[in-house]
Coordinates of C-alpha atoms in Angstrom, one line a residue:
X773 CA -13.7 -11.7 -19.5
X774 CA -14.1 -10.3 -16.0
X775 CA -15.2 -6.9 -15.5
X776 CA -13.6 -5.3 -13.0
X777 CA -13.0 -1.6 -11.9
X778 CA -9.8 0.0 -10.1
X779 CA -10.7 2.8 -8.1
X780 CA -7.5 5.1 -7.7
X781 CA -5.4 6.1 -11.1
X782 CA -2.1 6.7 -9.1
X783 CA 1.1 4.8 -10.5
X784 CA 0.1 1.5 -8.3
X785 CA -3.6 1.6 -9.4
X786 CA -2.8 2.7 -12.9
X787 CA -0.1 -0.2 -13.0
X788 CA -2.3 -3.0 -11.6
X789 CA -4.9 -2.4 -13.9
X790 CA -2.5 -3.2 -16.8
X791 CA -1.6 -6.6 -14.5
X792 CA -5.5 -7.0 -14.7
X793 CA -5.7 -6.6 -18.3
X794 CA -3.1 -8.8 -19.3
X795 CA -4.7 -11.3 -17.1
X796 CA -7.3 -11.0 -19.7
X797 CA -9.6 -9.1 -17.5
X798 CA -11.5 -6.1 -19.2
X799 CA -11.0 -3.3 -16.4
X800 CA -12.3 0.1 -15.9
X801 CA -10.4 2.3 -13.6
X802 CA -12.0 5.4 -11.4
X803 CA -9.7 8.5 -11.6
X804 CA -10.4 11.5 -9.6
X805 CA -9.7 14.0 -12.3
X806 CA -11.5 13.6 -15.5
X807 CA -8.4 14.9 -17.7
X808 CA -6.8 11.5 -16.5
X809 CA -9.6 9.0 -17.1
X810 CA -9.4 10.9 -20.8
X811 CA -6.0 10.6 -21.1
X812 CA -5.9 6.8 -20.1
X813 CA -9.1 6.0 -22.5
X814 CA -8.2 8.0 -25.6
X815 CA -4.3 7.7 -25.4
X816 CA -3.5 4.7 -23.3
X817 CA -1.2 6.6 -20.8
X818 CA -1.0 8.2 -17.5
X819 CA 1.7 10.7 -18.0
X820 CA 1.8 11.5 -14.1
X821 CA 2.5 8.9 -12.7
X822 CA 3.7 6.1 -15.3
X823 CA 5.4 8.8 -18.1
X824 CA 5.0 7.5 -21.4
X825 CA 4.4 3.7 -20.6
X826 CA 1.7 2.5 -23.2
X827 CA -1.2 0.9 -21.0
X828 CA -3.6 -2.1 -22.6
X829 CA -6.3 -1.2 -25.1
X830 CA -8.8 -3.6 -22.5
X831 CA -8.2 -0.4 -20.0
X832 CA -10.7 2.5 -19.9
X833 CA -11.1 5.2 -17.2
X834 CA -13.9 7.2 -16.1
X835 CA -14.2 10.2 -13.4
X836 CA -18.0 9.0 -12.7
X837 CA -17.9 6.5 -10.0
X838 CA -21.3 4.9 -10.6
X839 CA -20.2 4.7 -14.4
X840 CA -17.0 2.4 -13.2
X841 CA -19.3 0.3 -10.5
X842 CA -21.9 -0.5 -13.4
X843 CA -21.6 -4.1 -14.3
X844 CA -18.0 -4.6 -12.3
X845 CA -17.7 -8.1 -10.9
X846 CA -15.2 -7.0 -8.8
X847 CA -13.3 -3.9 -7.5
X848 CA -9.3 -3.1 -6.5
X849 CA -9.0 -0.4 -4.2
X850 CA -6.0 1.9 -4.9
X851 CA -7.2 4.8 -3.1
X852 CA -4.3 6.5 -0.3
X853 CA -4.9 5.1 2.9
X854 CA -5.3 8.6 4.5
X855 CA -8.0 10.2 2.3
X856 CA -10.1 6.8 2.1
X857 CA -12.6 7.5 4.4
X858 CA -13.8 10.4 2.5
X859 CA -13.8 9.1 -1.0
X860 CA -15.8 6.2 0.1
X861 CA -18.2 8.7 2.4
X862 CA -18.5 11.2 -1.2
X863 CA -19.0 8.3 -3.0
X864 CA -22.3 7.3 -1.0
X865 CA -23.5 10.5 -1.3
X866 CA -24.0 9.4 -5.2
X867 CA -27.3 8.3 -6.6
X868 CA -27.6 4.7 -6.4
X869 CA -25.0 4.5 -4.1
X870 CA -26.0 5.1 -0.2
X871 CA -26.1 2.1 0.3
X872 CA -22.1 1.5 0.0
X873 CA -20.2 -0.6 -2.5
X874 CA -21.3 -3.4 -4.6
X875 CA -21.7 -6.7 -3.1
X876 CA -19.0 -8.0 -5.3
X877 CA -14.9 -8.8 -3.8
X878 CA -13.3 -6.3 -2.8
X879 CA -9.6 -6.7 -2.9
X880 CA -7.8 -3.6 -1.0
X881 CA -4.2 -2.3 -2.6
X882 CA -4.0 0.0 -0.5
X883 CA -0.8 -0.3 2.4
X884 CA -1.3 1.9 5.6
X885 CA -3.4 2.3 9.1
X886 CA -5.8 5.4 9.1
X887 CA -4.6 8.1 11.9
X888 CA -6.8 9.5 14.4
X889 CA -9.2 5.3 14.5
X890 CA -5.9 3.5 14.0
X891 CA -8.3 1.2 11.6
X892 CA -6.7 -1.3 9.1
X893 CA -7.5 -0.2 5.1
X894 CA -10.1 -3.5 4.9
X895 CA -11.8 -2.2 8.4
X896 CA -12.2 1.2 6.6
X897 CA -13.8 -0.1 3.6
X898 CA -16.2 -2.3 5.7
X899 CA -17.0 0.7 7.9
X900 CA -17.4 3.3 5.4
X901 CA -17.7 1.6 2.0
X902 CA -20.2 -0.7 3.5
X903 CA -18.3 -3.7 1.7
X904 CA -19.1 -7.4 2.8
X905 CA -16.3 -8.2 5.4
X906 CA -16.3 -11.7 3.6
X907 CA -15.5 -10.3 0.1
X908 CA -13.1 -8.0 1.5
X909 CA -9.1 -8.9 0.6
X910 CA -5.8 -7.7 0.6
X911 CA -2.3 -7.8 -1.2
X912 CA 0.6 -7.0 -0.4
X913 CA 4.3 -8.5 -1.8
X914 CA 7.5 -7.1 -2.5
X915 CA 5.9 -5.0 -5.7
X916 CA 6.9 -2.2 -6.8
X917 CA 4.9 -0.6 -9.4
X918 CA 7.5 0.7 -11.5
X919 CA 9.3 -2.3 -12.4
X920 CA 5.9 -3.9 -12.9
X921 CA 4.6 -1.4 -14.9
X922 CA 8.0 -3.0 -17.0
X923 CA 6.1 -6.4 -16.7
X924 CA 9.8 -7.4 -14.4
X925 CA 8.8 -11.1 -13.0
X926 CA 7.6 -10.9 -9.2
X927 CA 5.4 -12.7 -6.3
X928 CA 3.0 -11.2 -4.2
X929 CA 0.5 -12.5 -1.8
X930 CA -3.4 -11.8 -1.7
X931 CA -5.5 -12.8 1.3
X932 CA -8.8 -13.5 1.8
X933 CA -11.3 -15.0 4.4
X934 CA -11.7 -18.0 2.7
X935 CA -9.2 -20.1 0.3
X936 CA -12.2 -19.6 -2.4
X937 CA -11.8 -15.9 -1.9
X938 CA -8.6 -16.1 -2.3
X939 CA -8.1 -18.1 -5.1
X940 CA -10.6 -15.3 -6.7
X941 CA -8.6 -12.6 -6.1
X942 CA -5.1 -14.8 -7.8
X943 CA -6.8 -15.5 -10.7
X944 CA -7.8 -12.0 -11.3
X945 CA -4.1 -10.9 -11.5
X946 CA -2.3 -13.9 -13.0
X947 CA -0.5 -12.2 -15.2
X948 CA 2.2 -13.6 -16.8
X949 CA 5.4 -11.9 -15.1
X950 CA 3.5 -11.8 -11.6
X951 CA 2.7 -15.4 -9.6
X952 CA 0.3 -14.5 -6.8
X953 CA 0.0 -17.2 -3.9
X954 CA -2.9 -16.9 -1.5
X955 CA -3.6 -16.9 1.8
X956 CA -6.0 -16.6 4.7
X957 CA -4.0 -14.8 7.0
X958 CA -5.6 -11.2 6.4
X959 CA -4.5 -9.6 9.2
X960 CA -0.9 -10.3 9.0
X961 CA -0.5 -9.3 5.5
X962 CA -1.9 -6.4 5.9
X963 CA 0.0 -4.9 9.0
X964 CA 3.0 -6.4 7.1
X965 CA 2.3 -4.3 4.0
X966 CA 1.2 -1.5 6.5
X967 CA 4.5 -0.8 8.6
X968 CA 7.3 -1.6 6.1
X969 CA 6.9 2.2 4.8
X970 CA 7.3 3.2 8.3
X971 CA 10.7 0.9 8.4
X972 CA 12.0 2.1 4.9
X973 CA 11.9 5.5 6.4
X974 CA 14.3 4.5 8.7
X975 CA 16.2 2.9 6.3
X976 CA 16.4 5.3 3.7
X977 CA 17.0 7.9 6.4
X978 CA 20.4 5.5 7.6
X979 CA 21.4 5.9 4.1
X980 CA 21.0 9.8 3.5
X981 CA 23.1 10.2 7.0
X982 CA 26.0 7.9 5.1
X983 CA 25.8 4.8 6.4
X984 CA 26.6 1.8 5.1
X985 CA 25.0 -2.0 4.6
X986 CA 25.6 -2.7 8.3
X987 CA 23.5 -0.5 9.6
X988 CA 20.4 -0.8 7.2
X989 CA 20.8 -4.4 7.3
X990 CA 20.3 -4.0 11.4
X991 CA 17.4 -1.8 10.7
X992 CA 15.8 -3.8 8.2
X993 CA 15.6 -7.1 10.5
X994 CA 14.9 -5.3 13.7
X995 CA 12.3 -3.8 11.6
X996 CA 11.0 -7.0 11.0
X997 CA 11.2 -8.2 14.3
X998 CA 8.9 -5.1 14.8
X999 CA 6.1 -5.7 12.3
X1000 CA 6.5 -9.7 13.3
X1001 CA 5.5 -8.6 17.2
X1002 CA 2.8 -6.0 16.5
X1003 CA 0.9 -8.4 13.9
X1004 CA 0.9 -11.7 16.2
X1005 CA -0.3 -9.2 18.6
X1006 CA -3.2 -8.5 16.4
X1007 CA -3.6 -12.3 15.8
X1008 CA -1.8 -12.5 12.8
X1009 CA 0.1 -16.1 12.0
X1010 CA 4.1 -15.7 12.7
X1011 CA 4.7 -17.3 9.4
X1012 CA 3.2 -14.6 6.9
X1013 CA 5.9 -12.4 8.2
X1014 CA 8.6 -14.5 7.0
X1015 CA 7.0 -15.0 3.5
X1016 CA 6.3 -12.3 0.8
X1017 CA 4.0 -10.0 2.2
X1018 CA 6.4 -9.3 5.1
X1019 CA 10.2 -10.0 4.6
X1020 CA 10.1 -9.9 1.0
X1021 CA 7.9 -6.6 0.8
X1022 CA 10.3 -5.1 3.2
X1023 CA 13.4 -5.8 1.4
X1024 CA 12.2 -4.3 -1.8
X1025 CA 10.7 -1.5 0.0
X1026 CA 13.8 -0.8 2.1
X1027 CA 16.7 -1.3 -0.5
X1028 CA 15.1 0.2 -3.8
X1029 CA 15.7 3.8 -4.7
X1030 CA 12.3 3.2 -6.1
X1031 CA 10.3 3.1 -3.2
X1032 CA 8.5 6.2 -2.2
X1033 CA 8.7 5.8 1.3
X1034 CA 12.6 4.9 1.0
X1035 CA 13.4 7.8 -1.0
X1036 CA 11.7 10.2 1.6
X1037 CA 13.7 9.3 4.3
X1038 CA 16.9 9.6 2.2
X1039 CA 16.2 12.5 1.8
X1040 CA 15.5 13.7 5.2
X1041 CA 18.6 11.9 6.5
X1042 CA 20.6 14.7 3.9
X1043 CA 19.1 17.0 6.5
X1044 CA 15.8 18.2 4.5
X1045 CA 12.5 18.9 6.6
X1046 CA 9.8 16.5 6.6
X1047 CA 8.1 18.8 4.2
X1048 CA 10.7 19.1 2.0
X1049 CA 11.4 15.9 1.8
X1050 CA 7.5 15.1 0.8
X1051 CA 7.6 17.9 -1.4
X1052 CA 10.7 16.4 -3.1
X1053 CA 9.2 12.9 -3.6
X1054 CA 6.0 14.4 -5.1
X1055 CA 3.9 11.2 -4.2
X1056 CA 2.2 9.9 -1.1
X1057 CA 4.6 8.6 0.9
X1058 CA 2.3 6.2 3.2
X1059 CA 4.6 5.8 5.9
X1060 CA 4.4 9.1 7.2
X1061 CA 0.9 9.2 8.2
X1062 CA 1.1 5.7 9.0
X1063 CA 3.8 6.0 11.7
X1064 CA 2.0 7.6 14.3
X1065 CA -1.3 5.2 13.6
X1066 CA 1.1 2.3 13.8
X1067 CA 2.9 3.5 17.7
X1068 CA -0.7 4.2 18.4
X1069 CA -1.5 0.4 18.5
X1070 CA 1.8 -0.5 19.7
X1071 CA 1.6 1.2 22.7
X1072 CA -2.4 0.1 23.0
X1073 CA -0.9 -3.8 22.7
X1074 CA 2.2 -3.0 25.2
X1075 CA 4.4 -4.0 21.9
X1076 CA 7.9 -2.8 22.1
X1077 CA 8.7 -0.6 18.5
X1078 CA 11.7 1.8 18.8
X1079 CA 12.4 2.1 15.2
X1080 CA 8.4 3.3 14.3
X1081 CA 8.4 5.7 17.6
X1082 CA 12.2 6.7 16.0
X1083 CA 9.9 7.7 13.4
X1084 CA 7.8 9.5 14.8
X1085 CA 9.9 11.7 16.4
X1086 CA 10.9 12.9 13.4
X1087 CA 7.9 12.9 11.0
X1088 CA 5.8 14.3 13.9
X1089 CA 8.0 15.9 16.6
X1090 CA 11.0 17.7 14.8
X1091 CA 13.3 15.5 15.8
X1092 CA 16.7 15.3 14.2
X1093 CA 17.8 12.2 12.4
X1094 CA 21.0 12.3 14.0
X1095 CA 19.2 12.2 17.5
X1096 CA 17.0 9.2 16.4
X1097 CA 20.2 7.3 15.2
X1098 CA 21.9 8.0 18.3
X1099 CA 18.8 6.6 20.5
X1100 CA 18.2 3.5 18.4
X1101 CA 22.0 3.0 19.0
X1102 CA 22.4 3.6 22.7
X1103 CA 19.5 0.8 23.6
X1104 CA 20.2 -1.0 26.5
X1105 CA 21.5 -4.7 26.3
X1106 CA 19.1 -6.9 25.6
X1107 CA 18.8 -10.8 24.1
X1108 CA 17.6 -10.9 20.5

């Protein structure tokens, strides 16, 4: 068995650990609060996030972050994208561990670009967690945790610098209700996995003001057009957008009433304030803090995004959803 440690007890950490163990992996997972690494170890749940779900025996928890590095072979990053930089930077402040992270892959669950450096979640964890930029991966897919937490069949994609890497990462979570293909293109799937929250805001938003399939079907493949431009800007490959970890992550993230991100701009298109509507989904919601990091780069790359600065507006500037809709609407004529 592979030891390998989770770090981040949320519902998509707690859930991929389970994906992990059933892989026949024996996996340790890093909770912030000790009554939750208890909880997980002695009964098996995570009431917060996952209710009553029964997680594998092969899952432990711990609060002591050198206790759930010791011996791993491998770690999954589940940490919000937002308060990453200062886990990893408390973390080294640990015995044993200024130096950063364990040479070991890294493969980062984590779906968002950090405000204020505009740095991608693997550029984070080379820069603060002092991980090896070859061991460092990412996944991303059209998964969301709840309905894999139901062990619900789905694909995802995890990419790596090298095919081997890759092909690491796959086997760790070949579970048997999720098929994992790999792929090299890091870049892409991450931005991809990155800026669908800040389109399912949008979406859900479209839905909350009463419209119907037309209109979040417009939204959801401008908003693809969007995330297609920014991450070939970057240099990601044209094609990963069209696969899994862009068009199929999107969809799920855009049409399901289970998606955070969808579910706060629902609720902010019934005419709540952005913090009521956070308050009312209860958990991080990564396209809000991710919008403005996003139209940061954009505008650095001279790529055109009117649905993420729509966004914006709103989640940053107070503007109404009514005004946004009317904007995105009114565009001047243009070829697709």
């Amino acid at each position: 068995m592979t030891r390998l440690a989770v770090l981040g007890a949320g519902s998509w950490g707690t859930t991929f650990a389970q994906v992990l163990a059933d892989a026949g992996n024996d996996v340790v997972v890093w909770a912030r609060r000790e009554e939750v690494a208890e909880e997980i170890t002695e009964h098996h749940t995570n009431h917060s996030y996952l209710g009553e779900h029964e997680l594998p025996a092969s899952v432990t928890a711990t609060s002591r972050i050198q206790d759930a590095l010791d011996g791993a072979e491998g770690l999954v990053v589940a940490v919000p994208a937002q308060s990453l930089r200062a886990t990893l930077s408390s973390w080294r402040e640990q015995p044993g561990l200024a130096s950063g992270l364990p040479a070991v892959p890294v493969l980062s669950l984590t779906k968002g670009i950090e405000r204020g450096t505009d740095a991608r979640i693997s550029e984070v964890l080379i820069q603060a967690g002092a991980a090896r930029q070859d061991l460092v991966g990412v996944l991303s897919g059209p998964n969301l945790s709840a309905e894999i937490a139901d062990r619900r069949p789905c694909g995802t994609v995890v990419a790596a610098p090298s095919e081997e890497l890759a092909g690491t990462f796959a086997r760790w979570c070949d579970a048997p209700y999720l098929r994992a293909y790999t792929s090299t293109d890091v870049m892409g799937v991450e931005i991809a996995g990155a800026v669908k929250n800040v389109v399912a805001i949008a979406v859900g938003a479209a839905s909350g003001l009463g419209h119907g399939h037309n209109t979040t079907a417009s939204l959801i493949t401008r908003g693809l057009a969007e995330i297609t431009r920014l991450g070939v800007a970057l240099g990601g490959t044209r094609e990963t957008f069209a696969g899994l970890a862009g068009m199929g992550d999107l969809v799920a993230t855009c049409a399901s009433p289970l998606s955070r991100n969808h579910r706060l701009g629902l609720a902010l298109g019934r005419g709540l304030s952005i913090e009521q509507a956070v308050a009312e989904v209860g958990q991080t919601a990564e396209g809000v803090a991710t919008a403005r990091a996003v139209a940061d780069l954009a505008e650095r790359l001279g790529v055109d995004m009117p649905i993420t600065r729509a966004v914006v507006a709103v989640v940053d500037h107070g503007a109404s959803i009514e005004q946004v809709t009317t904007a995105l609407l009114s565009r001047s004529v243009r070829p697709e």
